[in-house]
């Protein structure tokens, strides 16, 4: 489960940032995770529980904003939610359109005290 290693890195960064701000506790960790990020929702929650033990985030809650895939067709100037893995434009049928959203895996913000 690669989510544990990833979550350790995210929390290390969050803890470093919180300490720079003089915080003693992290209360909430807010993340943005795209539908196509390759991260499993349940595994991410479990990884957070494992990674936060013994840190200033030990009592923190994880809040995740899950983002759907959003593509853009430059032929049609159209944003769309793809219906298949080809990311085909529903109007002109061009395959493999640009992915504008849905691959994110970001630490959005922290709630600290």
Short mmCIF file of N, CA, C and O in Angstrom, two decimals:
data_model
loop_
_atom_site.label_atom_id
_atom_site.label_comp_id
_atom_site.label_asym_id
_atom_site.label_seq_id
_atom_site.Cartn_x
_atom_site.Cartn_y
_atom_site.Cartn_z
N UNK A 1 0.86 -1.18 0.00
CA UNK A 1 0.00 0.00 0.00
C UNK A 1 0.91 1.24 0.00
O UNK A 1 1.47 1.61 1.01
N UNK A 2 1.05 1.87 -1.15
CA UNK A 2 1.92 3.03 -1.29
C UNK A 2 1.36 4.27 -0.60
O UNK A 2 2.07 5.23 -0.38
N UNK A 3 0.08 4.22 -0.22
CA UNK A 3 -0.55 5.36 0.44
C UNK A 3 0.12 5.69 1.77
O UNK A 3 0.19 6.85 2.16
N UNK A 4 0.64 4.68 2.48
CA UNK A 4 1.28 4.93 3.78
C UNK A 4 2.54 5.77 3.59
O UNK A 4 2.74 6.76 4.30
N UNK A 5 3.37 5.41 2.65
CA UNK A 5 4.58 6.18 2.39
C UNK A 5 4.26 7.60 1.94
O UNK A 5 4.89 8.56 2.38
N UNK A 6 3.27 7.72 1.08
CA UNK A 6 2.85 9.04 0.61
C UNK A 6 2.32 9.87 1.77
O UNK A 6 2.66 11.05 1.91
N UNK A 7 1.52 9.26 2.61
CA UNK A 7 0.94 10.00 3.74
C UNK A 7 2.00 10.40 4.74
O UNK A 7 1.93 11.48 5.32
N UNK A 8 3.02 9.56 4.94
CA UNK A 8 4.13 9.96 5.82
C UNK A 8 4.80 11.22 5.27
O UNK A 8 5.11 12.14 6.03
N UNK A 9 5.01 11.27 3.96
CA UNK A 9 5.62 12.46 3.35
C UNK A 9 4.74 13.69 3.51
O UNK A 9 5.23 14.78 3.83
N UNK A 10 3.44 13.53 3.29
CA UNK A 10 2.50 14.65 3.44
C UNK A 10 2.52 15.14 4.88
O UNK A 10 2.59 16.35 5.14
N UNK A 11 2.44 14.23 5.84
CA UNK A 11 2.42 14.65 7.25
C UNK A 11 3.75 15.24 7.69
O UNK A 11 3.76 16.20 8.48
N UNK A 12 4.85 14.73 7.18
CA UNK A 12 6.15 15.34 7.51
C UNK A 12 6.17 16.80 7.07
O UNK A 12 6.60 17.68 7.82
N UNK A 13 5.69 17.05 5.88
CA UNK A 13 5.62 18.42 5.36
C UNK A 13 4.66 19.27 6.21
O UNK A 13 4.97 20.41 6.55
N UNK A 14 3.51 18.71 6.55
CA UNK A 14 2.51 19.43 7.34
C UNK A 14 3.05 19.77 8.73
O UNK A 14 2.87 20.88 9.23
N UNK A 15 3.72 18.82 9.35
CA UNK A 15 4.28 19.03 10.69
C UNK A 15 5.37 20.10 10.65
O UNK A 15 5.42 20.99 11.51
N UNK A 16 6.22 20.03 9.65
CA UNK A 16 7.27 21.04 9.51
C UNK A 16 6.66 22.43 9.36
O UNK A 16 7.09 23.39 10.01
N UNK A 17 5.65 22.53 8.52
CA UNK A 17 4.99 23.83 8.29
C UNK A 17 4.30 24.32 9.58
O UNK A 17 4.38 25.50 9.93
N UNK A 18 3.60 23.42 10.27
CA UNK A 18 2.91 23.80 11.50
C UNK A 18 3.90 24.29 12.55
O UNK A 18 3.64 25.29 13.23
N UNK A 19 5.01 23.62 12.70
CA UNK A 19 6.02 24.03 13.67
C UNK A 19 6.63 25.38 13.31
O UNK A 19 6.92 26.18 14.19
N UNK A 20 6.82 25.65 12.00
CA UNK A 20 7.31 26.96 11.57
C UNK A 20 6.36 28.07 11.99
O UNK A 20 6.79 29.19 12.24
N UNK A 21 5.10 27.76 12.07
CA UNK A 21 4.08 28.74 12.45
C UNK A 21 3.87 28.78 13.97
O UNK A 21 2.99 29.50 14.44
N UNK A 22 4.62 27.97 14.72
CA UNK A 22 4.52 27.97 16.17
C UNK A 22 3.39 27.10 16.70
O UNK A 22 3.06 27.18 17.89
N UNK A 23 2.81 26.28 15.87
CA UNK A 23 1.70 25.42 16.31
C UNK A 23 2.22 24.22 17.10
O UNK A 23 3.32 23.73 16.85
N UNK A 24 1.41 23.78 18.04
CA UNK A 24 1.75 22.61 18.83
C UNK A 24 0.89 21.41 18.47
O UNK A 24 1.20 20.28 18.84
N UNK A 25 -0.21 21.67 17.76
CA UNK A 25 -1.13 20.59 17.38
C UNK A 25 -1.66 20.85 15.97
O UNK A 25 -1.92 21.99 15.60
N UNK A 26 -1.83 19.78 15.23
CA UNK A 26 -2.56 19.83 13.97
C UNK A 26 -3.92 19.21 14.23
O UNK A 26 -4.01 18.07 14.68
N UNK A 27 -4.96 19.99 13.99
CA UNK A 27 -6.32 19.52 14.27
C UNK A 27 -7.00 18.89 13.06
O UNK A 27 -7.75 17.93 13.19
N UNK A 28 -6.78 19.48 11.91
CA UNK A 28 -7.36 18.98 10.66
C UNK A 28 -6.34 19.07 9.54
O UNK A 28 -5.62 20.07 9.45
N UNK A 29 -6.31 18.06 8.71
CA UNK A 29 -5.49 18.05 7.50
C UNK A 29 -6.48 17.98 6.34
O UNK A 29 -7.27 17.05 6.25
N UNK A 30 -6.43 19.00 5.49
CA UNK A 30 -7.35 19.08 4.35
C UNK A 30 -6.57 18.78 3.07
O UNK A 30 -5.57 19.44 2.79
N UNK A 31 -7.06 17.80 2.32
CA UNK A 31 -6.39 17.42 1.08
C UNK A 31 -7.34 17.49 -0.11
O UNK A 31 -8.56 17.38 0.06
N UNK A 32 -6.76 17.64 -1.28
CA UNK A 32 -7.50 17.57 -2.55
C UNK A 32 -6.95 16.37 -3.31
O UNK A 32 -5.75 16.31 -3.59
N UNK A 33 -7.83 15.42 -3.63
CA UNK A 33 -7.42 14.18 -4.27
C UNK A 33 -8.26 13.96 -5.51
O UNK A 33 -9.50 13.93 -5.45
N UNK A 34 -7.60 13.83 -6.64
CA UNK A 34 -8.28 13.61 -7.90
C UNK A 34 -8.69 12.17 -8.11
O UNK A 34 -8.04 11.24 -7.62
N UNK A 35 -9.76 12.01 -8.85
CA UNK A 35 -10.31 10.70 -9.18
C UNK A 35 -9.28 9.79 -9.86
O UNK A 35 -9.27 8.59 -9.67
N UNK A 36 -8.38 10.38 -10.63
CA UNK A 36 -7.37 9.63 -11.37
C UNK A 36 -5.98 9.73 -10.72
O UNK A 36 -4.97 9.51 -11.39
N UNK A 37 -5.92 10.03 -9.43
CA UNK A 37 -4.63 10.19 -8.75
C UNK A 37 -3.96 8.84 -8.47
O UNK A 37 -2.77 8.80 -8.16
N UNK A 38 -4.72 7.77 -8.54
CA UNK A 38 -4.16 6.46 -8.23
C UNK A 38 -4.19 6.14 -6.76
O UNK A 38 -3.60 5.16 -6.32
N UNK A 39 -4.89 6.97 -5.99
CA UNK A 39 -4.96 6.78 -4.54
C UNK A 39 -6.33 6.25 -4.17
O UNK A 39 -7.36 6.80 -4.55
N UNK A 40 -6.34 5.16 -3.42
CA UNK A 40 -7.58 4.53 -2.97
C UNK A 40 -8.08 5.26 -1.73
O UNK A 40 -7.33 5.47 -0.77
N UNK A 41 -9.36 5.62 -1.73
CA UNK A 41 -9.96 6.43 -0.65
C UNK A 41 -9.82 5.75 0.72
O UNK A 41 -9.38 6.38 1.68
N UNK A 42 -10.18 4.49 0.83
CA UNK A 42 -10.10 3.80 2.12
C UNK A 42 -8.65 3.61 2.57
O UNK A 42 -8.33 3.74 3.75
N UNK A 43 -7.77 3.33 1.61
CA UNK A 43 -6.35 3.15 1.94
C UNK A 43 -5.74 4.46 2.43
O UNK A 43 -4.90 4.46 3.33
N UNK A 44 -6.18 5.58 1.84
CA UNK A 44 -5.67 6.88 2.27
C UNK A 44 -6.07 7.17 3.71
O UNK A 44 -5.25 7.62 4.51
N UNK A 45 -7.31 6.89 4.06
CA UNK A 45 -7.78 7.11 5.44
C UNK A 45 -7.00 6.23 6.42
O UNK A 45 -6.59 6.70 7.49
N UNK A 46 -6.77 4.98 6.07
CA UNK A 46 -6.01 4.08 6.93
C UNK A 46 -4.55 4.54 7.04
O UNK A 46 -3.98 4.55 8.13
N UNK A 47 -3.99 4.96 5.93
CA UNK A 47 -2.60 5.45 5.94
C UNK A 47 -2.46 6.68 6.84
O UNK A 47 -1.45 6.83 7.54
N UNK A 48 -3.45 7.55 6.83
CA UNK A 48 -3.42 8.73 7.70
C UNK A 48 -3.40 8.30 9.16
O UNK A 48 -2.63 8.85 9.96
N UNK A 49 -4.23 7.34 9.52
CA UNK A 49 -4.27 6.86 10.90
C UNK A 49 -2.93 6.28 11.33
O UNK A 49 -2.49 6.49 12.46
N UNK A 50 -2.26 5.58 10.45
CA UNK A 50 -0.96 4.99 10.75
C UNK A 50 0.11 6.08 10.87
O UNK A 50 0.90 6.10 11.82
N UNK A 51 0.13 7.00 9.91
CA UNK A 51 1.20 7.99 9.83
C UNK A 51 1.14 9.04 10.94
O UNK A 51 2.18 9.57 11.33
N UNK A 52 -0.03 9.33 11.46
CA UNK A 52 -0.14 10.42 12.45
C UNK A 52 0.24 10.00 13.87
O UNK A 52 0.46 10.86 14.72
N UNK A 53 0.35 8.70 14.13
CA UNK A 53 0.65 8.23 15.49
C UNK A 53 1.99 8.77 15.98
O UNK A 53 2.99 8.75 15.28
N UNK A 54 1.96 9.30 17.20
CA UNK A 54 3.17 9.80 17.84
C UNK A 54 3.64 11.16 17.33
O UNK A 54 4.76 11.55 17.60
N UNK A 55 2.78 11.86 16.59
CA UNK A 55 3.14 13.18 16.05
C UNK A 55 2.21 14.24 16.62
O UNK A 55 1.24 13.93 17.31
N UNK A 56 2.46 15.50 16.28
CA UNK A 56 1.57 16.57 16.71
C UNK A 56 0.23 16.52 15.97
O UNK A 56 -0.68 17.27 16.29
N UNK A 57 0.11 15.60 15.03
CA UNK A 57 -1.15 15.39 14.30
C UNK A 57 -1.89 14.16 14.80
O UNK A 57 -2.88 13.74 14.19
N UNK A 58 -1.48 13.63 15.93
CA UNK A 58 -2.05 12.37 16.43
C UNK A 58 -3.57 12.42 16.60
O UNK A 58 -4.25 11.43 16.38
N UNK A 59 -4.10 13.56 16.99
CA UNK A 59 -5.55 13.68 17.17
C UNK A 59 -6.24 14.37 16.00
O UNK A 59 -7.42 14.73 16.09
N UNK A 60 -5.53 14.56 14.91
CA UNK A 60 -6.07 15.27 13.75
C UNK A 60 -7.10 14.45 12.98
O UNK A 60 -7.08 13.22 13.03
N UNK A 61 -7.95 15.16 12.31
CA UNK A 61 -8.94 14.57 11.41
C UNK A 61 -8.49 14.84 9.98
O UNK A 61 -8.00 15.92 9.67
N UNK A 62 -8.70 13.86 9.13
CA UNK A 62 -8.39 14.02 7.71
C UNK A 62 -9.67 14.39 6.97
O UNK A 62 -10.70 13.71 7.13
N UNK A 63 -9.60 15.46 6.21
CA UNK A 63 -10.73 15.88 5.38
C UNK A 63 -10.24 15.90 3.94
O UNK A 63 -9.23 16.55 3.64
N UNK A 64 -10.95 15.18 3.08
CA UNK A 64 -10.51 15.04 1.70
C UNK A 64 -11.60 15.53 0.76
O UNK A 64 -12.76 15.13 0.87
N UNK A 65 -11.20 16.40 -0.14
CA UNK A 65 -12.08 16.85 -1.22
C UNK A 65 -11.71 16.01 -2.44
O UNK A 65 -10.59 16.12 -2.96
N UNK A 66 -12.63 15.16 -2.87
CA UNK A 66 -12.37 14.31 -4.04
C UNK A 66 -12.83 15.05 -5.29
O UNK A 66 -13.95 15.54 -5.35
N UNK A 67 -11.94 15.12 -6.28
CA UNK A 67 -12.20 15.88 -7.50
C UNK A 67 -12.39 14.94 -8.68
O UNK A 67 -11.55 14.07 -8.94
N UNK A 68 -13.47 15.11 -9.43
CA UNK A 68 -13.69 14.27 -10.60
C UNK A 68 -12.75 14.67 -11.74
O UNK A 68 -12.18 15.76 -11.74
N UNK A 69 -12.61 13.79 -12.71
CA UNK A 69 -11.81 14.10 -13.89
C UNK A 69 -12.57 15.11 -14.74
O UNK A 69 -13.77 14.97 -14.97
N UNK A 70 -11.86 16.14 -15.16
CA UNK A 70 -12.40 17.14 -16.06
C UNK A 70 -11.42 17.30 -17.21
O UNK A 70 -10.23 17.54 -16.98
N UNK A 71 -11.91 17.12 -18.43
CA UNK A 71 -11.07 17.21 -19.62
C UNK A 71 -11.44 18.43 -20.44
O UNK A 71 -12.51 19.01 -20.27
N UNK A 72 -10.53 18.76 -21.35
CA UNK A 72 -10.73 19.91 -22.23
C UNK A 72 -10.38 19.50 -23.66
O UNK A 72 -9.32 18.93 -23.91
N UNK A 73 -11.27 19.82 -24.58
CA UNK A 73 -11.03 19.58 -26.00
C UNK A 73 -10.69 20.92 -26.64
O UNK A 73 -11.51 21.85 -26.64
N UNK A 74 -9.46 21.02 -27.19
CA UNK A 74 -9.07 22.28 -27.80
C UNK A 74 -9.70 22.47 -29.18
O UNK A 74 -9.74 23.58 -29.69
N UNK A 75 -10.21 21.41 -29.79
CA UNK A 75 -10.94 21.55 -31.06
C UNK A 75 -12.28 22.25 -30.86
O UNK A 75 -12.68 23.09 -31.66
N UNK A 76 -12.97 21.87 -29.80
CA UNK A 76 -14.32 22.37 -29.54
C UNK A 76 -14.37 23.47 -28.48
O UNK A 76 -15.44 24.03 -28.23
N UNK A 77 -13.23 23.69 -27.80
CA UNK A 77 -13.19 24.61 -26.66
C UNK A 77 -14.23 24.19 -25.62
O UNK A 77 -15.03 25.00 -25.14
N UNK A 78 -14.20 22.90 -25.28
CA UNK A 78 -15.22 22.31 -24.42
C UNK A 78 -14.59 21.62 -23.22
O UNK A 78 -13.66 20.81 -23.38
N UNK A 79 -15.08 21.92 -22.03
CA UNK A 79 -14.75 21.17 -20.82
C UNK A 79 -15.78 20.06 -20.68
O UNK A 79 -16.98 20.30 -20.88
N UNK A 80 -15.33 18.85 -20.31
CA UNK A 80 -16.28 17.74 -20.16
C UNK A 80 -15.75 16.71 -19.17
O UNK A 80 -14.55 16.62 -18.92
N UNK A 81 -16.68 15.95 -18.62
CA UNK A 81 -16.35 14.81 -17.76
C UNK A 81 -16.32 13.59 -18.67
O UNK A 81 -17.33 13.27 -19.29
N UNK A 82 -15.16 12.92 -18.79
CA UNK A 82 -15.07 11.79 -19.72
C UNK A 82 -15.92 10.60 -19.27
O UNK A 82 -16.13 10.39 -18.08
N UNK A 83 -16.37 9.85 -20.25
CA UNK A 83 -17.18 8.66 -19.96
C UNK A 83 -16.40 7.37 -20.17
O UNK A 83 -16.91 6.29 -19.91
N UNK A 84 -15.16 7.50 -20.68
CA UNK A 84 -14.32 6.32 -20.87
C UNK A 84 -12.85 6.69 -20.65
O UNK A 84 -12.52 7.85 -20.41
N UNK A 85 -11.99 5.71 -20.74
CA UNK A 85 -10.57 5.94 -20.47
C UNK A 85 -9.82 6.62 -21.61
O UNK A 85 -8.66 6.99 -21.47
N UNK A 86 -10.47 6.81 -22.75
CA UNK A 86 -9.84 7.50 -23.86
C UNK A 86 -9.94 9.01 -23.72
O UNK A 86 -9.27 9.74 -24.44
N UNK A 87 -10.77 9.47 -22.78
CA UNK A 87 -11.00 10.91 -22.60
C UNK A 87 -11.41 11.54 -23.92
O UNK A 87 -10.92 12.58 -24.33
N UNK A 88 -12.36 10.89 -24.57
CA UNK A 88 -12.84 11.33 -25.88
C UNK A 88 -13.85 12.47 -25.76
O UNK A 88 -14.76 12.42 -24.94
N UNK A 89 -13.68 13.48 -26.61
CA UNK A 89 -14.61 14.61 -26.62
C UNK A 89 -16.00 14.13 -27.05
O UNK A 89 -16.12 13.44 -28.05
N UNK A 90 -17.02 14.49 -26.29
CA UNK A 90 -18.37 14.05 -26.66
C UNK A 90 -18.90 14.71 -27.93
O UNK A 90 -19.82 14.18 -28.56
N UNK A 91 -18.32 15.83 -28.35
CA UNK A 91 -18.79 16.52 -29.55
C UNK A 91 -18.05 16.07 -30.81
O UNK A 91 -18.65 15.56 -31.75
N UNK A 92 -16.73 16.24 -30.84
CA UNK A 92 -15.96 15.94 -32.06
C UNK A 92 -15.33 14.55 -32.06
O UNK A 92 -14.74 14.14 -33.05
N UNK A 93 -15.41 13.86 -30.93
CA UNK A 93 -14.88 12.50 -30.78
C UNK A 93 -13.36 12.42 -30.81
O UNK A 93 -12.79 11.35 -30.98
N UNK A 94 -12.66 13.54 -30.63
CA UNK A 94 -11.19 13.52 -30.54
C UNK A 94 -10.81 12.75 -29.28
O UNK A 94 -11.27 13.07 -28.19
N UNK A 95 -9.93 11.74 -29.42
CA UNK A 95 -9.52 10.98 -28.22
C UNK A 95 -8.38 11.69 -27.49
O UNK A 95 -7.70 12.55 -28.04
N UNK A 96 -8.18 11.30 -26.25
CA UNK A 96 -7.06 11.74 -25.43
C UNK A 96 -6.99 13.26 -25.27
O UNK A 96 -5.94 13.86 -25.47
N UNK A 97 -8.09 13.85 -24.91
CA UNK A 97 -8.11 15.29 -24.66
C UNK A 97 -7.33 15.61 -23.39
O UNK A 97 -7.04 14.74 -22.56
N UNK A 98 -6.99 16.87 -23.23
CA UNK A 98 -6.21 17.33 -22.08
C UNK A 98 -6.98 17.12 -20.78
O UNK A 98 -8.15 17.47 -20.67
N UNK A 99 -6.30 16.57 -19.79
CA UNK A 99 -6.88 16.40 -18.45
C UNK A 99 -6.59 17.67 -17.66
O UNK A 99 -5.44 18.01 -17.41
N UNK A 100 -7.64 18.41 -17.29
CA UNK A 100 -7.48 19.66 -16.54
C UNK A 100 -7.58 19.45 -15.04
O UNK A 100 -7.06 20.25 -14.26
N UNK A 101 -8.29 18.43 -14.64
CA UNK A 101 -8.51 18.16 -13.21
C UNK A 101 -8.72 16.67 -13.04
O UNK A 101 -9.25 16.01 -13.91
N UNK A 102 -8.30 16.17 -11.87
CA UNK A 102 -8.58 14.79 -11.55
C UNK A 102 -7.36 13.97 -11.20
O UNK A 102 -7.47 12.82 -10.81
N UNK A 103 -6.16 14.56 -11.32
CA UNK A 103 -4.93 13.85 -10.98
C UNK A 103 -4.26 14.45 -9.74
O UNK A 103 -3.17 14.05 -9.36
N UNK A 104 -4.94 15.38 -9.08
CA UNK A 104 -4.37 16.08 -7.92
C UNK A 104 -4.15 15.12 -6.74
O UNK A 104 -4.88 14.16 -6.56
N UNK A 105 -3.15 15.43 -5.99
CA UNK A 105 -2.91 14.82 -4.69
C UNK A 105 -2.16 15.87 -3.89
O UNK A 105 -0.93 15.91 -3.88
N UNK A 106 -2.93 16.79 -3.28
CA UNK A 106 -2.35 17.97 -2.68
C UNK A 106 -2.77 18.15 -1.22
O UNK A 106 -3.92 17.88 -0.86
N UNK A 107 -1.85 18.65 -0.44
CA UNK A 107 -2.16 19.14 0.89
C UNK A 107 -2.72 20.54 0.69
O UNK A 107 -2.00 21.44 0.25
N UNK A 108 -4.02 20.73 0.91
CA UNK A 108 -4.66 22.02 0.63
C UNK A 108 -4.40 23.00 1.76
O UNK A 108 -3.94 24.11 1.51
N UNK A 109 -4.71 22.61 2.98
CA UNK A 109 -4.44 23.49 4.12
C UNK A 109 -4.55 22.71 5.42
O UNK A 109 -5.04 21.58 5.46
N UNK A 110 -4.07 23.34 6.48
CA UNK A 110 -4.07 22.75 7.82
C UNK A 110 -4.85 23.63 8.78
O UNK A 110 -4.86 24.85 8.65
N UNK A 111 -5.44 23.01 9.76
CA UNK A 111 -6.05 23.71 10.89
C UNK A 111 -5.17 23.34 12.09
O UNK A 111 -5.08 22.16 12.45
N UNK A 112 -4.50 24.34 12.67
CA UNK A 112 -3.55 24.09 13.74
C UNK A 112 -3.87 24.91 14.98
O UNK A 112 -4.63 25.86 14.93
N UNK A 113 -3.29 24.51 16.09
CA UNK A 113 -3.42 25.30 17.33
C UNK A 113 -2.12 25.21 18.11
O UNK A 113 -1.26 24.41 17.83
#
